[in-house]
């Protein structure tokens, strides 16, 4: 296998400053780099979202990390499968291999590993059978900073559902975690421990960017982050709830271009060497265990309409 981490997503947007403002409000930290804005998580030495200028919002590329050995194996597989290697793009250059998937998305796999991220504060809960916080109030300070710790995963729309799963598992080196029929599929890294999913697809008539998800320290940060963005006037995407596939708590907020940014925590973890057996969920039992009903536009591919 090859891919061991999701390193960053790059989005082309009409105005990088608007994107930088959104992700700063979301809790990331940004810096300008010429026409680009580069967003990171507090205390973590890794780019997470790169905003480059483009006429319309599109995912510009996705970047995965691999070992040197994994990268060499990937190069051989790409050549065996007649996938053309490309030069790095001028507007977002970087090392490693560059190629396109079945939907034309630019993919970069470079020698890199995930940088360490900050700890989350562990919450103590009072359960009916076990008091975890005797004599102590549990509410978080009102000035708690909401700081996403890292980019967790990203999901794309595709009209080539099976082809894309095949491409990313057989050639790029991800592994299928779980799927729901021909609607949605999630993949984890092919090497080492991994979140339940770092990349995935949802069926659509055209390619597009659905969301990126960022792990916060705990459920208080998730709730406070979403409420603060709603107070600032950003539009609710969907939440608060708990997913079935991956189990993570979620709250999605619409970004300025009608795609979504997700706060998440407590996603399922797949240890290194574990042979995770994918489940093919029924469509009606795949999305969430509890939470408000998803809004009608949750699965709408706005990119296919412009
Ligand atoms: Fe997600």
PDB file of N, CA and C and ligand atoms in Angstrom, residues 153 211 213 252 262, ligand 1:
ATOM      1  N   UNK A 153     -10.460  14.583   7.184  1.00  0.00           N
ATOM      2  CA  UNK A 153     -10.791  13.902   5.927  1.00  0.00           C
ATOM      3  C   UNK A 153     -11.470  14.869   4.967  1.00  0.00           C
ATOM      4  N   UNK A 211     -17.029  18.307   1.197  1.00  0.00           N
ATOM      5  CA  UNK A 211     -16.600  18.923   2.458  1.00  0.00           C
ATOM      6  C   UNK A 211     -15.205  18.491   2.859  1.00  0.00           C
ATOM      7  N   UNK A 213     -13.261  17.961   6.734  1.00  0.00           N
ATOM      8  CA  UNK A 213     -13.600  17.822   8.149  1.00  0.00           C
ATOM      9  C   UNK A 213     -12.360  18.059   9.005  1.00  0.00           C
ATOM     10  N   UNK A 252     -21.775  20.488  10.542  1.00  0.00           N
ATOM     11  CA  UNK A 252     -21.308  21.065   9.273  1.00  0.00           C
ATOM     12  C   UNK A 252     -21.794  22.504   9.140  1.00  0.00           C
ATOM     13  N   UNK A 262     -16.639  20.772   8.237  1.00  0.00           N
ATOM     14  CA  UNK A 262     -17.194  19.961   9.329  1.00  0.00           C
ATOM     15  C   UNK A 262     -16.293  20.024  10.551  1.00  0.00           C
TER      16      UNK A 262
HETATM   17 FE1  LIG B   1     -17.105  14.170   7.211  1.00  0.00          FE
END
